[in-house]
Tab-separated table of C-alpha atoms and ligand atoms in Angstrom:
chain	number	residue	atom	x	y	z
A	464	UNK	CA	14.920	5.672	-6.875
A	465	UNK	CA	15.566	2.056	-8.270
A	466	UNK	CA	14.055	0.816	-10.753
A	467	UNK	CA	13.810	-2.529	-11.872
A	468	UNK	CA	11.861	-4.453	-14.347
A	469	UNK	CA	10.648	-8.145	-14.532
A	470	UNK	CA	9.106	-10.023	-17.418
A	471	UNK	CA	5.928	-11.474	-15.309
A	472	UNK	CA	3.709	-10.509	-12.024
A	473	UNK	CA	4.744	-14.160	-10.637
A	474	UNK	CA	8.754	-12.604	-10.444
A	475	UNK	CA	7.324	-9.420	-9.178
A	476	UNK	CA	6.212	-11.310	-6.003
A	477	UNK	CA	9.179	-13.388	-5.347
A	478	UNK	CA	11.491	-9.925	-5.611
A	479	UNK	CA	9.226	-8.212	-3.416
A	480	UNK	CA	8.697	-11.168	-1.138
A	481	UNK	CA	12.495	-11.768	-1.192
A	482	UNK	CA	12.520	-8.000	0.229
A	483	UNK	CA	10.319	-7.968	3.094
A	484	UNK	CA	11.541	-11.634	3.934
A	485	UNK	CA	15.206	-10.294	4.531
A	486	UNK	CA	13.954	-7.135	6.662
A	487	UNK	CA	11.617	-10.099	8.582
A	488	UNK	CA	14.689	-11.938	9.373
A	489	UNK	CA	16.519	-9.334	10.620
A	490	UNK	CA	14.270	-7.570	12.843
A	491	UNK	CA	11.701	-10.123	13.207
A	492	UNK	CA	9.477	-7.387	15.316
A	493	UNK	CA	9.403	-4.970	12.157
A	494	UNK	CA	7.015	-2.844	11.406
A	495	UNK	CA	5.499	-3.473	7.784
A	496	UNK	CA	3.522	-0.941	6.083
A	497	UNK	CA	0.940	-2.590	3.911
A	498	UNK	CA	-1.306	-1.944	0.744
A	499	UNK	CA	-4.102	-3.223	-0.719
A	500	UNK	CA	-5.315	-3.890	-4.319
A	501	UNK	CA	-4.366	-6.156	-6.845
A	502	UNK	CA	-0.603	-5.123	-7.319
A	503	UNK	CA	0.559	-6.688	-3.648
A	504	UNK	CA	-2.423	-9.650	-4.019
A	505	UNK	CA	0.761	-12.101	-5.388
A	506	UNK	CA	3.441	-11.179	-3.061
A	507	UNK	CA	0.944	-11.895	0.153
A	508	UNK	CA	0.423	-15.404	-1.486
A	509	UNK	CA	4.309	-15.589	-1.424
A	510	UNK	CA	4.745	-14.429	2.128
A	511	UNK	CA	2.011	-16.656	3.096
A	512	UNK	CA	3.674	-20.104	1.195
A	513	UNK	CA	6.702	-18.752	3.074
A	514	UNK	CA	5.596	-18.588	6.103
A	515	UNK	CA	3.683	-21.850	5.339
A	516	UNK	CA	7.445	-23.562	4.962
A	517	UNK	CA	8.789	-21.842	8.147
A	518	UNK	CA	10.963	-19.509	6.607
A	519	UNK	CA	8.997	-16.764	8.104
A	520	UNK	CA	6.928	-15.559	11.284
A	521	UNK	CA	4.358	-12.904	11.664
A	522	UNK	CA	4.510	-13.502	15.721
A	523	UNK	CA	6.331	-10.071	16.715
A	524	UNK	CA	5.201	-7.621	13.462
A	525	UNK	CA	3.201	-4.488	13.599
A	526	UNK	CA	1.533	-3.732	10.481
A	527	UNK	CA	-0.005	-0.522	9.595
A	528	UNK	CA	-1.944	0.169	6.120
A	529	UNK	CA	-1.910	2.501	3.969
A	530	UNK	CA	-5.539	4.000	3.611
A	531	UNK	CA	-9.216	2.669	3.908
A	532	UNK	CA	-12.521	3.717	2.392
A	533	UNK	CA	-14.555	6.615	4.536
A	534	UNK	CA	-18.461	5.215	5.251
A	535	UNK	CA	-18.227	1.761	4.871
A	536	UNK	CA	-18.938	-1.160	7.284
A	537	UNK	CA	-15.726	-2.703	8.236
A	538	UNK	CA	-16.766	-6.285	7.427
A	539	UNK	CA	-17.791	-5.377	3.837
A	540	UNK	CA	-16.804	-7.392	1.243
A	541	UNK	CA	-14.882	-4.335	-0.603
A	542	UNK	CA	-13.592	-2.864	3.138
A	543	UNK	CA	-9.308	-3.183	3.198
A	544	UNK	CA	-9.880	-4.385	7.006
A	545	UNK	CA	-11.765	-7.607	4.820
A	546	UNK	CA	-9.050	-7.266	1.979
A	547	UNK	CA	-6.165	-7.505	4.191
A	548	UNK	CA	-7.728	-10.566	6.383
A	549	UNK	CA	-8.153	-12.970	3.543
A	550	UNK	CA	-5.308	-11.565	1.841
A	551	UNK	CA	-2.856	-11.576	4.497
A	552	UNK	CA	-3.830	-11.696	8.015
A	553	UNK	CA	-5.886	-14.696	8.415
A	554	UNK	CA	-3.345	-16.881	6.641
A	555	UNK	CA	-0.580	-16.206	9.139
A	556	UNK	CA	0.436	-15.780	12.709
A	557	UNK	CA	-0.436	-12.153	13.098
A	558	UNK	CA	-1.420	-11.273	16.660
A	559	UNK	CA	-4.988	-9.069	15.468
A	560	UNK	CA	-3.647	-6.130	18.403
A	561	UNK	CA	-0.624	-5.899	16.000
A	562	UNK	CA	-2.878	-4.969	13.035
A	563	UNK	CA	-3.287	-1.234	12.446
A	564	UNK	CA	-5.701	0.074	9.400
A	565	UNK	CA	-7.411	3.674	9.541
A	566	UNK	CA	-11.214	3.003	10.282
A	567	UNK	CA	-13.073	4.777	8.084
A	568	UNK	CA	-15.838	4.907	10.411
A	569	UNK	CA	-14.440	7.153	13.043
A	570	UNK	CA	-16.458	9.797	14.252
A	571	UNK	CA	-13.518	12.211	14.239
A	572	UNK	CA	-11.599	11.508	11.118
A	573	UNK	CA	-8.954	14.003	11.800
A	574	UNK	CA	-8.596	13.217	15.515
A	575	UNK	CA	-8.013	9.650	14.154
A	576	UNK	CA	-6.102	10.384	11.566
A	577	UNK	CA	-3.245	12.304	13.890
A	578	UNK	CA	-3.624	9.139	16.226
A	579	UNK	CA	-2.603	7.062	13.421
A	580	UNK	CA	0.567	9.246	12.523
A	581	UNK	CA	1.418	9.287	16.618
A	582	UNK	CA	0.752	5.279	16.655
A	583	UNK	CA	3.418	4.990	13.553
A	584	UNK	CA	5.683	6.876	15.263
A	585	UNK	CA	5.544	5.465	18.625
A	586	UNK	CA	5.963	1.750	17.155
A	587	UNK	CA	9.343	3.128	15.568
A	588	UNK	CA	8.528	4.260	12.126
A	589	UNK	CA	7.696	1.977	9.052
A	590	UNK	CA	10.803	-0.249	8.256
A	591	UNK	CA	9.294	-0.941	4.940
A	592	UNK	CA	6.057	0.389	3.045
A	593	UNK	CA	4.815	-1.430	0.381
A	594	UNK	CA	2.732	0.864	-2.491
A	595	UNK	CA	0.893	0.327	-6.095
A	596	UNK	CA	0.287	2.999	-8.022
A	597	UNK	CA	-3.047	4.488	-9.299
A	598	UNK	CA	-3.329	5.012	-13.307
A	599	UNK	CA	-2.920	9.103	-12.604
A	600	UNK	CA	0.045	8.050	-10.443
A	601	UNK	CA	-1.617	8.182	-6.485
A	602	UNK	CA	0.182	6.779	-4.195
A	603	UNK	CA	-2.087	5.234	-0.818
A	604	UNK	CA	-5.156	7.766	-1.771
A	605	UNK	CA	-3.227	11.148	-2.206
A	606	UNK	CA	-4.388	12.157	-5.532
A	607	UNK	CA	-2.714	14.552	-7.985
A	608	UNK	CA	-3.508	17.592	-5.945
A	609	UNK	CA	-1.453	21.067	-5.875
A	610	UNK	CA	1.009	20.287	-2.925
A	611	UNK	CA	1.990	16.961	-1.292
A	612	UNK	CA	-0.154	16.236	1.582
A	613	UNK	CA	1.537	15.877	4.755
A	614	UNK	CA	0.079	12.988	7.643
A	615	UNK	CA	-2.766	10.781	7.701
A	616	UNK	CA	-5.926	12.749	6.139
A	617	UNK	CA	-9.558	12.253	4.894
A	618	UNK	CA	-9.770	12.882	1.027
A	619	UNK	CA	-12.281	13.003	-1.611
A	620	UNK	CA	-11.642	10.259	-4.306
A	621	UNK	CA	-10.940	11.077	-7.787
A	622	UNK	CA	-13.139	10.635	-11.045
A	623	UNK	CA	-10.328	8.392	-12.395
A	624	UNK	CA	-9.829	6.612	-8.537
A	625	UNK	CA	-13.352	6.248	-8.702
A	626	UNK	CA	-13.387	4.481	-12.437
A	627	UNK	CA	-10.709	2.255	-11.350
A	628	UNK	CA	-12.215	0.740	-8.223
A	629	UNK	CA	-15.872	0.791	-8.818
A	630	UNK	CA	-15.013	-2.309	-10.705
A	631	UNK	CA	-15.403	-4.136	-6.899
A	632	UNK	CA	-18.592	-2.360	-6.057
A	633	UNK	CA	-21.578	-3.540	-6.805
A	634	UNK	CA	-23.266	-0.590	-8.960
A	635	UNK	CA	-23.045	3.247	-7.925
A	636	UNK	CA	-21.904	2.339	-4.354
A	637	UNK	CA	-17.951	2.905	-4.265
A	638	UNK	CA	-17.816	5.180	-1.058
A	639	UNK	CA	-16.181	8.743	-2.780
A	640	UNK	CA	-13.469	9.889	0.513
A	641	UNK	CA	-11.361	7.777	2.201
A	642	UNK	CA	-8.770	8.050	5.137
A	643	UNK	CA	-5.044	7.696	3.421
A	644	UNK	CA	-1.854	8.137	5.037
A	645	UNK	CA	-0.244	11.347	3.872
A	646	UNK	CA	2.704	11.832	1.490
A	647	UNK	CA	5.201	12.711	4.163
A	648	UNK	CA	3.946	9.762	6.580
A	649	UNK	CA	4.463	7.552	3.242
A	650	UNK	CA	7.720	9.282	2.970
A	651	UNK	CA	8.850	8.535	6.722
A	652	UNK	CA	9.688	4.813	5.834
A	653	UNK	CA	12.467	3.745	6.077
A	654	UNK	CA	12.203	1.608	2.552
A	655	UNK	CA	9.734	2.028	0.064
A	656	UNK	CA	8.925	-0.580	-3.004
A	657	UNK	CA	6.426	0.081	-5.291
A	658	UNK	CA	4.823	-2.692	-7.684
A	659	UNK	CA	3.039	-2.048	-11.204
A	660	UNK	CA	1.802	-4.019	-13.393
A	661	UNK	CA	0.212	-3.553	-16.816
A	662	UNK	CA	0.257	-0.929	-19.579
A	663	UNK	CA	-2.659	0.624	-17.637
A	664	UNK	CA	0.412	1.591	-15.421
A	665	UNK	CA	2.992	2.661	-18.229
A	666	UNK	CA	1.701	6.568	-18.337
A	667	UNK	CA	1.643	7.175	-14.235
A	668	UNK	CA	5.173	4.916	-14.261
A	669	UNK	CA	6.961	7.350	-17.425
A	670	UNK	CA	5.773	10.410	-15.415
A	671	UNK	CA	6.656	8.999	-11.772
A	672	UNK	CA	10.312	7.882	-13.324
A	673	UNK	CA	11.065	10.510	-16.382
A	674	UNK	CA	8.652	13.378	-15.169
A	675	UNK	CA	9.544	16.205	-12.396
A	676	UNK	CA	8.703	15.698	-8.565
A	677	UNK	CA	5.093	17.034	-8.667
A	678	UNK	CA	2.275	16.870	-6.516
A	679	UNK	CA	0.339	16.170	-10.042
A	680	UNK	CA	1.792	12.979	-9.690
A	681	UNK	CA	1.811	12.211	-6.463
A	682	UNK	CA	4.683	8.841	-7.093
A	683	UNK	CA	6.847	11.299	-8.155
A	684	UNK	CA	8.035	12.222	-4.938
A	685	UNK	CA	9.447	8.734	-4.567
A	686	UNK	CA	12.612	10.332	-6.379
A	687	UNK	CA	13.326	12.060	-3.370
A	688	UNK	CA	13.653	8.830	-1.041
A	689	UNK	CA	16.945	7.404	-0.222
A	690	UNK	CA	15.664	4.213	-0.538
A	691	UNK	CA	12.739	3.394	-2.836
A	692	UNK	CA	12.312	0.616	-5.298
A	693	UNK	CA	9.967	0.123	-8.115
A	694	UNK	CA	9.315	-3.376	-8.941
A	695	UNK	CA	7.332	-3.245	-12.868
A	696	UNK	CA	6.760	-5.256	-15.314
A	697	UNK	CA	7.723	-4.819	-18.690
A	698	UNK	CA	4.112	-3.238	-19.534
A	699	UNK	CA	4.189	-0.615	-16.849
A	700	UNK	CA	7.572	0.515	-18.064
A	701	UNK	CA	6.535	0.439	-22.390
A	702	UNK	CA	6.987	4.210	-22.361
A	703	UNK	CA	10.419	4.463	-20.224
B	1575	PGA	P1	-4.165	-1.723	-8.075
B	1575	PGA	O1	-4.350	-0.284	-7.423
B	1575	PGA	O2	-3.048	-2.393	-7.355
B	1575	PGA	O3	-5.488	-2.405	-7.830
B	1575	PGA	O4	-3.867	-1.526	-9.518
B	1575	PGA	C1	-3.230	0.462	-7.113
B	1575	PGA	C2	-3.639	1.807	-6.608
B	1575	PGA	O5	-4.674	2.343	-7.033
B	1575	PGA	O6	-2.904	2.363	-5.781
């Protein structure tokens, strides 16, 4: 695991921007495997101004995210499908067939959730999966737990997930489970980066980079990639 660490948020972007564009131009059908929150918010504005100045085309990529809420409408305002759209998606020349996010609506959550894995899998595999980190170290939604999950799987949000991301919801209405790809369908990509930012980050980041591979802290595992990078700024990494 790389690590590498930037003075502001703005670098962050360009780094991690500079990352996916070079895996664009190479296999401009790539498969992208995206996250939502505030860590990738910057780097989707940087795709976006690149793809604004040609440099980049959406035309032939798959995406797939990493996790949505369970019991939401899709066209909430706090939904990822609504995140990723005016974060991402409506800004460039994605074909919408080529968009893949878990619906958190299905009526079989664990008959989607294998479908999701199988779709993955049949498109190829992720070429590159793009993560933040939760303040007890989640990666997607797989919270400290006792193992490492393994695909795609409904789970029940954490007090401290919950904390985090009610901040979005409009009073005592964050949905508590959500569909997340697993740890081992995280681990399947073929290149990982992960982005933090803030000392909110710095305790999750020490045990992800200084701490033992643990399902405790689920970013841990990341040590065990051949190729994973973690883009941070100097914040995140205070205690390293
Ligand atoms: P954030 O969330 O990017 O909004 O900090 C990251 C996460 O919880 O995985």
């Amino acid at each position: 695991m790389e690590v590498r660490i930037f003075d502001t948020a703005d670098e962050i972007a360009v780094a991690c921007a500079d990352i996916f564009t070079e895996i664009i131009k190479n296999k401009p059908d790539c498969i992208l495997g995206l996250a939502t929150g505030a860590s990738p918010v910057k780097t989707y504005k940087e795709l976006i101004r690149r793809y604004n100045n040609g440099e980049i085309s959406f035309e032939n990529i798959r995406t797939f995210n990493l996790d949505e809420y369970c019991d939401l409408p899709r066209d909430d305002k706090n939904s990822y499908y609504t995140f990723m759209h005016e974060n991402l998606f409506n800004s460039v020349n994605i074909k919408e067939e080529n968009v893949h996010i878990p619906d958190g609506n299905a009526a079989d959550p664990e008959a989607h959730a294998k479908s999701y894995d199988a779709m993955i899998d049949a498109a190829g595999g992720i070429d590159i999966q793009l993560l933040g980190i939760g303040t007890n170290g989640h990666i997607g939604f797989n919270e400290p737990s006792d193992t490492f999950s393994d695909g795609t799987f409904k789970v029940k949000l954490t007090d401290s997930t919950i904390k985090s991301n009610s901040i979005y919801f409009d009073d005592d209405s964050m949905p508590r489970y959500a569909l997340t790809m697993g740890i081992n369908s995280i681990m399947k990509a073929k290149k990982i980066v992960l982005i933090a930012t803030g000392e909110a980050k710095a305790d999750a980041i020490k045990a992800t980079v200084d701490g033992e591979v643990t399902p405790m802290c689920p970013a841990s595992v990341l040590k065990n990639h051949p190729d994973a990078i973690l883009l941070i700024d100097k914040a995140a990494a205070k205690l390293l």
